[in-house]
Amino acid sequence: MSTEALTVPDLTVPPTGLSRAPRELSLCVTGRCNLKCRYCFYADEMTGRSDLPTERWLALFDELGGLGAQRVTLSGGEAFLREDLFELIDGIIANRMRYAILTNGTLVSQDTVEAFDEGKRRLRLNYVQVSIDGSRAEVHDQSRPPKSFDRALSGLRMLKQAGLPVTVRVTVNRTNLDDLPNIARLLIEDVGLDGFGTNEVEQMGSARCYGESVVLTPAERLRAMDILTELNEQYEGRINAQAGPLAMARHFAKIEESLAQGKNGLPGRGMLNSCGGCLTKMAVLHDGTMVPCDLLPTLTMGVIGLHSLAEAWRSSPAINAVRYRRKIPLTSLPTCHDCTYAGFCSGGCPGSVMAKYELLNARDPLVCYRIFKGEEPGDAAV
Amino acid sequence: MSGKTYRANDVVSCVDEGEDGAMLYNPDTDESVLLNPSGLTIWTLLTSPRTIEEIAGHLAAANPGLTSEQARKDAEQFIQSVVPDFVIEAPNEH
């Protein structure tokens, strides 16, 4: 373990160079959802909290406009359950921002699609992301209520046919692993998408209850990595991933390439700095709680309307604790002090780590190359 | 460029980051540009329609070491770099 003493930062003081306000925000505009998916990461946050009313969201958009925020992503719950969704979107547009929507797709109708044609709603839309987890109902609906697939695919096709920027996120899990080639064929060849994104079910939200039926085993994750790598070659790089099996396959391939070249690390690695999101982004939950990320719902920064967002952005210890992770060398962690691959690693998603261990300053075993190689038994965080 | 008037595009937001200058963002095009403190001064002027000559005059007045020729060049260069996404021509507004 590193013997160099680490300086404890003042968590009320932001890192040097931090902007005065976030550029982007993830806004969970409702905790309600018409589905109850078996791996909804947000499920933990839904019960017992009310949705903010329209005027509170509009007031937030005014505040964000004054701060020069640029982009917001609307999610939930299911964003299209909000009857005032397009009123909220117009509030975003009036405040000189762009927006994206994450949806399960099942509530998208022809009326919904036509509503995007008013004013600048279409111009300012970055994308609508629909969750599709199977190539057919028998797969997709294993983790969702019956008929979810037909409605989601119909919504996806309507958005695509209307010429709106639409993308898909496929969450890899135990029920759709073998269906991945069919999913790729459906989305790229049949629906005609430019590509789609992937991640994987994590042990958080409702997946805590359904873990064994949905969370990949280590062997299945290896298979997912191989399948997605092969599909991505077949479809010439049209499958993307920021996290999950495909992202891990790329990361591990890079490590192996570097090791073969005799390197002992990669630029910018070796610290707990995997997530730079909190340097430009933050999130607001459906009841108005400000958090560093919607995957870190317990790190409360304040409540919109009661606390200044700009002040919370710069001075909240909750978000600064995530930012200062990047000052922590991986070799200072008990799990990694003797790891010869530490120079290649950045520790993984803080949200995943918190969900697993209720600790922020630990590494995620899912991204650990030493575990991947079978050189470290177990996955203890500390 | 001579004789034309220019003003800030209403849709553009400006975030003043202090010593780091400022960032302009056009949400219609999703384009952004960083301004140094001098650029921010010009941007502030452009809340009202201005000609190149007027911008150059302000620059020369604010920077005594600057020749009028150089001030005009700086003004032209700035306008060229921000039209049309961030600054628009306003021919009849002056």
Coordinates of C-alpha atoms in Angstrom, one line a residue:
Chain A
M1 CA 0.0 0.0 0.0
S2 CA 1.1 3.5 -0.7
T3 CA 2.8 5.0 2.4
E4 CA 2.4 8.6 1.2
A5 CA 0.0 10.5 3.3
L6 CA -3.1 11.7 1.4
T7 CA -4.3 15.2 2.0
V8 CA -7.9 15.5 3.1
P9 CA -9.4 18.1 0.9
D10 CA -11.9 20.7 2.1
L11 CA -15.0 19.4 0.5
T12 CA -16.7 22.8 0.5
V13 CA -14.1 24.1 -1.9
P14 CA -14.4 22.9 -5.5
P15 CA -11.5 21.7 -7.6
T16 CA -9.5 24.4 -9.4
G17 CA -11.0 25.3 -12.8
L18 CA -14.6 24.1 -12.0
S19 CA -17.2 26.1 -14.0
R20 CA -19.6 28.4 -12.2
A21 CA -22.5 26.2 -13.0
P22 CA -23.2 22.7 -14.6
R23 CA -23.3 22.5 -18.3
E24 CA -25.6 19.5 -18.3
L25 CA -28.2 18.1 -16.0
S26 CA -30.0 14.8 -15.7
L27 CA -33.5 15.6 -14.6
C28 CA -35.7 12.7 -13.3
V29 CA -39.0 14.6 -13.9
T30 CA -41.2 11.8 -12.4
G31 CA -40.9 8.9 -10.1
R32 CA -44.0 7.3 -11.7
C33 CA -43.7 4.6 -14.3
N34 CA -46.2 2.6 -16.2
L35 CA -43.9 -0.4 -16.2
K36 CA -42.1 -2.2 -13.4
C37 CA -39.0 -3.5 -14.9
R38 CA -36.9 -6.0 -13.1
Y39 CA -33.8 -3.9 -13.3
C40 CA -34.9 -0.4 -13.0
F41 CA -32.0 1.5 -11.3
Y42 CA -34.4 4.2 -10.2
A43 CA -36.9 2.0 -8.4
D44 CA -35.3 2.6 -5.0
E45 CA -36.1 6.3 -5.3
M46 CA -39.7 6.1 -6.4
T47 CA -41.7 5.3 -3.3
G48 CA -42.6 7.9 -0.8
R49 CA -41.5 10.9 -2.8
S50 CA -43.8 13.2 -4.8
D51 CA -43.2 14.6 -8.2
L52 CA -42.4 18.3 -8.3
P53 CA -45.3 20.3 -9.8
T54 CA -44.9 22.1 -13.2
E55 CA -44.2 25.5 -11.7
R56 CA -41.3 24.2 -9.7
W57 CA -39.6 22.6 -12.7
L58 CA -40.2 25.8 -14.7
A59 CA -38.6 27.9 -12.0
L60 CA -35.6 25.5 -12.1
F61 CA -35.3 26.0 -15.8
D62 CA -35.3 29.8 -15.3
E63 CA -32.5 29.3 -12.8
L64 CA -30.6 27.1 -15.2
G65 CA -31.1 29.5 -18.0
G66 CA -29.6 32.3 -15.9
L67 CA -26.6 30.1 -15.1
G68 CA -26.0 29.2 -18.8
A69 CA -26.7 25.5 -18.5
Q70 CA -26.7 24.0 -22.0
R71 CA -28.4 20.6 -22.0
V72 CA -30.8 18.6 -19.9
T73 CA -31.8 15.0 -20.1
L74 CA -35.4 14.2 -19.0
S75 CA -36.0 10.8 -17.6
G76 CA -37.9 9.2 -14.7
G77 CA -39.7 7.0 -14.0
E78 CA -41.3 7.4 -17.4
A79 CA -41.1 10.9 -18.6
F80 CA -44.0 10.6 -21.0
L81 CA -46.3 10.0 -18.1
R82 CA -46.1 13.7 -17.3
E83 CA -49.1 15.4 -19.0
D84 CA -47.1 18.6 -18.8
L85 CA -44.0 17.2 -20.5
F86 CA -44.2 19.5 -23.5
E87 CA -44.8 22.5 -21.3
L88 CA -41.6 21.6 -19.4
I89 CA -39.8 21.2 -22.8
D90 CA -41.0 24.7 -23.8
G91 CA -39.6 26.0 -20.5
I92 CA -36.3 24.4 -21.4
I93 CA -36.3 25.9 -24.8
A94 CA -37.3 29.4 -23.5
N95 CA -34.2 29.2 -21.3
R96 CA -31.8 28.6 -24.2
M97 CA -31.1 24.9 -23.6
R98 CA -31.3 21.7 -25.5
Y99 CA -32.8 18.5 -24.3
A100 CA -33.0 14.7 -24.6
I101 CA -35.6 12.2 -23.4
L102 CA -35.0 8.7 -22.0
T103 CA -38.2 6.6 -22.3
N104 CA -39.5 3.0 -22.3
G105 CA -41.2 4.0 -25.6
T106 CA -44.6 2.4 -24.7
L107 CA -46.5 5.7 -24.4
V108 CA -45.3 7.3 -27.6
S109 CA -48.2 7.9 -29.9
Q110 CA -48.8 9.7 -33.2
D111 CA -49.9 12.7 -31.1
T112 CA -46.7 12.6 -29.2
V113 CA -44.6 12.6 -32.3
E114 CA -46.6 15.5 -33.9
A115 CA -46.2 17.5 -30.7
F116 CA -42.4 17.7 -31.5
D117 CA -43.3 19.8 -34.5
E118 CA -44.3 22.9 -32.5
G119 CA -41.9 25.8 -32.1
K120 CA -38.3 24.7 -31.6
R121 CA -39.1 21.4 -29.9
R122 CA -37.6 19.4 -32.8
L123 CA -34.7 21.7 -33.4
R124 CA -33.6 21.6 -29.8
L125 CA -34.0 17.8 -29.3
N126 CA -30.7 16.0 -29.0
Y127 CA -32.3 12.6 -29.0
V128 CA -35.0 10.3 -27.7
Q129 CA -33.6 7.1 -26.2
V130 CA -35.9 4.1 -26.1
S131 CA -35.1 1.0 -24.0
I132 CA -35.3 -2.1 -26.1
D133 CA -34.0 -5.3 -24.4
G134 CA -35.1 -8.0 -26.8
S135 CA -35.8 -8.7 -30.5
R136 CA -39.2 -10.1 -29.7
A137 CA -41.8 -10.0 -26.9
E138 CA -40.7 -13.3 -25.3
V139 CA -37.4 -11.9 -24.5
H140 CA -38.1 -8.2 -23.9
D141 CA -41.2 -8.9 -21.8
Q142 CA -39.4 -11.3 -19.5
S143 CA -38.3 -8.4 -17.4
R144 CA -41.3 -6.1 -18.1
P145 CA -45.1 -6.3 -18.1
P146 CA -46.8 -8.2 -21.0
K147 CA -47.1 -6.3 -24.3
S148 CA -44.3 -3.9 -23.4
F149 CA -42.3 -5.0 -26.4
D150 CA -45.0 -4.4 -29.0
R151 CA -45.7 -0.9 -27.6
A152 CA -42.0 0.0 -27.2
L153 CA -41.2 -1.1 -30.8
S154 CA -44.2 0.8 -32.1
G155 CA -43.1 3.9 -30.3
L156 CA -39.6 3.5 -31.6
R157 CA -40.8 3.1 -35.2
M158 CA -43.0 6.2 -34.9
L159 CA -40.2 8.3 -33.7
K160 CA -37.9 7.0 -36.4
Q161 CA -40.5 7.5 -39.2
A162 CA -41.1 11.1 -38.1
G163 CA -37.4 11.8 -38.6
L164 CA -36.7 12.5 -35.0
P165 CA -33.3 11.8 -33.6
V166 CA -33.9 8.4 -31.9
T167 CA -31.5 6.0 -30.3
V168 CA -31.9 2.8 -28.3
R169 CA -30.2 1.5 -25.2
V170 CA -30.0 -2.3 -24.7
T171 CA -29.5 -3.4 -21.1
V172 CA -27.7 -6.7 -21.3
N173 CA -29.0 -9.2 -18.8
R174 CA -29.4 -12.9 -18.2
T175 CA -32.6 -13.0 -20.2
N176 CA -31.4 -11.4 -23.4
L177 CA -27.7 -12.5 -23.7
D178 CA -28.4 -15.1 -26.4
D179 CA -30.8 -12.7 -28.2
L180 CA -28.1 -10.0 -28.7
P181 CA -27.5 -10.9 -32.4
N182 CA -31.2 -10.7 -33.1
I183 CA -31.5 -7.4 -31.3
A184 CA -28.7 -5.9 -33.4
R185 CA -30.4 -7.2 -36.6
L186 CA -33.8 -5.8 -35.5
L187 CA -32.5 -2.4 -34.6
I188 CA -29.9 -1.8 -37.4
E189 CA -31.3 -3.8 -40.3
D190 CA -35.0 -3.7 -39.7
V191 CA -35.8 -0.5 -37.8
G192 CA -32.8 1.2 -39.6
L193 CA -31.1 2.9 -36.7
D194 CA -27.5 4.2 -37.3
G195 CA -26.5 2.2 -34.2
F196 CA -27.4 1.6 -30.6
G197 CA -26.0 1.7 -27.1
T198 CA -25.5 -1.0 -24.6
N199 CA -24.9 -1.3 -20.8
E200 CA -25.6 -4.1 -18.3
V201 CA -27.9 -4.7 -15.4
E202 CA -26.3 -3.6 -12.1
Q203 CA -27.2 -4.8 -8.6
M204 CA -29.3 -1.7 -7.8
G205 CA -32.9 -0.6 -7.8
S206 CA -35.3 -3.4 -8.5
A207 CA -32.4 -5.6 -9.6
R208 CA -31.7 -6.0 -5.9
C209 CA -34.9 -8.1 -5.7
Y210 CA -34.5 -9.9 -8.9
G211 CA -30.7 -10.2 -9.0
E212 CA -30.3 -13.9 -9.7
S213 CA -32.8 -13.8 -12.6
V214 CA -31.3 -10.7 -14.4
V215 CA -27.7 -9.9 -13.2
L216 CA -25.0 -11.5 -15.4
T217 CA -22.8 -14.1 -13.8
P218 CA -19.0 -13.6 -14.4
A219 CA -19.1 -16.3 -17.1
E220 CA -22.1 -14.7 -18.8
R221 CA -20.4 -11.3 -18.7
L222 CA -17.4 -12.8 -20.6
R223 CA -19.8 -14.2 -23.2
A224 CA -21.5 -10.9 -23.5
M225 CA -18.1 -9.2 -24.1
D226 CA -17.3 -11.7 -26.9
I227 CA -20.8 -11.5 -28.5
L228 CA -20.9 -7.7 -28.5
T229 CA -17.3 -7.3 -29.7
E230 CA -18.1 -9.6 -32.6
L231 CA -21.4 -7.9 -33.4
N232 CA -19.7 -4.5 -33.3
E233 CA -17.2 -5.7 -35.9
Q234 CA -20.0 -7.1 -38.0
Y235 CA -21.9 -3.8 -37.9
E236 CA -18.7 -1.7 -38.3
G237 CA -18.6 0.1 -35.0
R238 CA -22.3 0.9 -34.8
I239 CA -22.7 -0.5 -31.3
N240 CA -21.5 1.8 -28.6
A241 CA -21.0 1.6 -24.8
Q242 CA -19.9 3.9 -22.0
A243 CA -20.2 1.0 -19.5
G244 CA -21.1 -2.7 -19.5
P245 CA -19.6 -5.6 -21.3
L246 CA -18.7 -3.9 -24.6
A247 CA -17.0 -1.0 -22.8
M248 CA -15.1 -3.5 -20.6
A249 CA -14.0 -5.6 -23.6
R250 CA -12.5 -2.5 -25.2
H251 CA -10.9 -1.4 -22.0
F252 CA -9.3 -4.8 -21.3
A253 CA -8.2 -5.1 -24.9
K254 CA -6.4 -1.7 -24.5
I255 CA -4.7 -3.0 -21.3
E256 CA -3.5 -6.1 -23.1
E257 CA -2.2 -4.1 -26.0
S258 CA -0.3 -1.8 -23.7
L259 CA 1.1 -4.7 -21.7
A260 CA 2.3 -6.3 -24.9
Q261 CA 4.1 -3.0 -25.6
G262 CA 5.8 -3.2 -22.2
K263 CA 3.9 -0.3 -20.7
N264 CA 2.9 -0.3 -17.1
G265 CA 0.0 2.2 -17.3
L266 CA -2.1 4.5 -19.5
P267 CA -2.2 8.3 -19.4
G268 CA -4.7 9.6 -16.9
R269 CA -5.1 6.2 -15.2
G270 CA -4.0 5.0 -11.8
M271 CA -6.4 7.2 -9.8
L272 CA -10.0 6.9 -8.9
N273 CA -10.9 9.1 -11.7
S274 CA -13.2 7.0 -13.9
C275 CA -16.1 9.4 -13.8
G276 CA -15.5 13.0 -14.9
G277 CA -19.2 13.6 -15.1
C278 CA -19.5 15.6 -12.0
L279 CA -17.1 18.2 -13.4
T280 CA -19.7 19.2 -16.0
K281 CA -23.0 17.5 -14.9
M282 CA -25.3 17.0 -12.0
A283 CA -28.8 15.6 -11.5
V284 CA -32.1 16.4 -9.9
L285 CA -34.5 13.7 -8.7
H286 CA -38.2 13.9 -9.2
D287 CA -38.9 15.4 -5.8
G288 CA -36.4 18.2 -6.3
T289 CA -33.4 16.6 -4.5
M290 CA -30.1 17.7 -6.1
V291 CA -27.6 14.9 -6.4
P292 CA -24.2 14.5 -8.2
C293 CA -25.7 11.8 -10.4
D294 CA -28.9 9.9 -10.6
L295 CA -26.9 6.8 -9.8
L296 CA -25.8 8.5 -6.6
P297 CA -29.2 9.3 -5.1
T298 CA -28.1 9.2 -1.5
L299 CA -25.5 11.9 -1.9
T300 CA -27.8 14.9 -1.3
M301 CA -26.7 18.3 -2.3
G302 CA -29.8 20.2 -1.4
V303 CA -33.3 20.8 -2.7
I304 CA -34.2 23.0 -5.7
G305 CA -36.2 26.0 -4.7
L306 CA -34.8 25.9 -1.2
H307 CA -31.1 25.9 -2.0
S308 CA -29.2 27.7 -4.7
L309 CA -28.2 25.3 -7.4
A310 CA -25.1 27.3 -8.3
E311 CA -23.9 27.2 -4.7
A312 CA -24.6 23.5 -4.3
W313 CA -22.8 22.9 -7.6
R314 CA -19.6 24.5 -6.3
S315 CA -19.7 24.0 -2.5
S316 CA -21.7 20.9 -1.7
P317 CA -19.4 18.3 0.0
A318 CA -21.6 15.6 -1.6
I319 CA -20.5 16.4 -5.2
N320 CA -17.0 17.5 -4.2
A321 CA -16.4 14.1 -2.6
V322 CA -17.0 12.5 -6.0
R323 CA -14.8 15.1 -7.7
Y324 CA -11.9 14.6 -5.3
R325 CA -11.9 10.8 -5.9
R326 CA -9.6 11.6 -8.7
K327 CA -6.9 12.6 -6.2
I328 CA -6.9 9.2 -4.7
P329 CA -4.3 6.7 -6.1
L330 CA -5.7 3.3 -6.6
T331 CA -2.7 1.9 -4.9
S332 CA -3.9 3.5 -1.7
L333 CA -6.9 1.2 -1.6
P334 CA -6.6 -2.1 0.3
T335 CA -8.0 -4.0 -2.7
C336 CA -5.5 -2.5 -5.1
H337 CA -2.3 -1.7 -3.2
D338 CA -0.4 -4.6 -4.8
C339 CA -2.1 -4.6 -8.1
T340 CA 0.3 -4.6 -11.0
Y341 CA -2.4 -3.3 -13.3
A342 CA -3.3 -0.2 -11.2
G343 CA -1.7 2.1 -13.7
F344 CA -4.3 1.0 -16.3
C345 CA -7.3 1.4 -14.1
S346 CA -9.6 4.2 -13.0
G347 CA -11.8 2.4 -10.5
G348 CA -15.1 2.2 -12.3
C349 CA -18.4 4.0 -11.8
P350 CA -18.9 5.6 -8.3
G351 CA -22.6 4.9 -8.6
S352 CA -22.0 1.2 -9.0
V353 CA -19.5 1.2 -6.1
M354 CA -22.0 3.0 -3.8
A355 CA -24.7 0.6 -4.7
K356 CA -22.5 -2.4 -3.9
Y357 CA -20.7 -1.3 -0.9
E358 CA -22.2 2.0 0.4
L359 CA -18.7 3.4 0.0
L360 CA -17.6 6.0 -2.5
N361 CA -13.8 5.5 -2.4
A362 CA -13.5 2.0 -3.6
R363 CA -13.1 0.3 -6.9
D364 CA -15.8 -1.6 -8.8
P365 CA -15.0 -5.3 -9.2
L366 CA -16.8 -5.3 -12.5
V367 CA -14.1 -3.2 -14.1
C368 CA -11.2 -4.9 -12.4
Y369 CA -8.7 -6.4 -14.9
R370 CA -7.1 -8.5 -12.2
I371 CA -10.4 -10.2 -11.3
F372 CA -11.1 -10.5 -15.1
K373 CA -7.8 -12.4 -15.4
G374 CA -8.7 -14.6 -12.4
E375 CA -5.7 -13.4 -10.5
E376 CA -7.7 -12.0 -7.5
P377 CA -10.1 -14.2 -5.6
G378 CA -13.3 -12.6 -4.4
D379 CA -14.5 -9.1 -4.9
A380 CA -14.2 -7.5 -1.5
A381 CA -14.1 -3.7 -1.8
V382 CA -12.0 -3.0 1.3
Chain B
M1 CA -18.0 44.3 -43.4
S2 CA -17.7 48.1 -43.4
G3 CA -21.0 49.8 -42.7
K4 CA -22.8 46.7 -41.6
T5 CA -24.1 46.5 -38.1
Y6 CA -24.0 43.5 -35.9
R7 CA -25.6 42.4 -32.7
A8 CA -25.6 39.4 -30.3
N9 CA -27.9 36.5 -31.4
D10 CA -30.7 36.6 -28.8
V11 CA -30.8 32.8 -28.6
V12 CA -27.1 32.6 -27.4
S13 CA -26.3 32.3 -23.7
C14 CA -23.1 33.7 -22.2
V15 CA -21.5 32.4 -19.1
D16 CA -18.8 34.6 -17.6
E17 CA -16.1 32.4 -16.0
G18 CA -14.1 35.2 -14.6
E19 CA -10.4 35.1 -15.4
D20 CA -11.0 32.2 -17.8
G21 CA -13.1 34.5 -20.0
A22 CA -16.6 33.4 -21.1
M23 CA -18.4 30.7 -23.0
L24 CA -21.1 31.5 -25.6
Y25 CA -23.5 28.7 -26.4
N26 CA -26.0 28.6 -29.3
P27 CA -28.7 25.9 -28.4
D28 CA -30.1 26.0 -31.9
T29 CA -26.9 24.8 -33.4
D30 CA -25.3 23.2 -30.3
E31 CA -22.2 25.2 -31.0
S32 CA -20.1 26.9 -28.3
V33 CA -17.1 29.2 -28.3
L34 CA -14.8 30.4 -25.7
L35 CA -14.1 34.2 -25.4
N36 CA -11.1 35.8 -23.8
P37 CA -11.7 38.8 -21.7
S38 CA -11.4 41.2 -24.7
G39 CA -13.9 39.1 -26.6
L40 CA -16.3 39.2 -23.7
T41 CA -16.0 43.0 -23.7
I42 CA -17.0 43.1 -27.4
W43 CA -19.8 40.6 -26.8
T44 CA -21.2 42.9 -24.1
L45 CA -21.1 45.8 -26.5
L46 CA -23.1 43.8 -29.0
T47 CA -26.2 43.7 -26.8
S48 CA -27.0 46.8 -29.0
P49 CA -26.3 46.8 -32.8
R50 CA -22.7 48.0 -33.5
T51 CA -20.6 48.7 -36.6
I52 CA -17.1 47.4 -36.9
E53 CA -15.9 51.0 -36.6
E54 CA -17.8 51.4 -33.3
I55 CA -16.4 48.2 -31.9
A56 CA -12.9 49.3 -33.0
G57 CA -13.4 52.6 -31.3
H58 CA -14.3 51.0 -28.0
L59 CA -11.3 48.7 -28.2
A60 CA -8.9 51.6 -28.9
A61 CA -10.4 53.6 -26.1
A62 CA -10.1 50.7 -23.7
N63 CA -6.5 49.9 -24.8
P64 CA -4.4 53.0 -25.2
G65 CA -1.5 51.1 -26.7
L66 CA -3.7 49.8 -29.5
T67 CA -3.5 51.6 -32.9
S68 CA -6.8 52.3 -34.6
E69 CA -5.7 50.0 -37.5
Q70 CA -5.0 47.1 -35.1
A71 CA -8.3 47.8 -33.2
R72 CA -10.2 47.6 -36.5
K73 CA -8.4 44.3 -37.4
D74 CA -9.2 42.8 -34.0
A75 CA -12.9 43.9 -34.3
E76 CA -13.1 42.4 -37.8
Q77 CA -11.4 39.2 -36.7
F78 CA -13.8 38.8 -33.8
I79 CA -16.9 39.4 -35.9
Q80 CA -15.7 36.9 -38.5
S81 CA -15.2 34.2 -35.8
V82 CA -18.7 34.6 -34.3
V83 CA -21.0 35.3 -37.3
P84 CA -23.5 33.8 -37.9
D85 CA -23.9 31.4 -35.0
F86 CA -23.4 33.8 -32.1
V87 CA -23.6 37.3 -33.7
I88 CA -26.0 38.2 -36.5
E89 CA -26.1 41.1 -39.0
A90 CA -28.6 43.7 -38.1
P91 CA -28.5 45.9 -41.2
N92 CA -31.5 48.1 -40.4
E93 CA -31.3 48.3 -36.6
H94 CA -28.7 50.9 -36.2

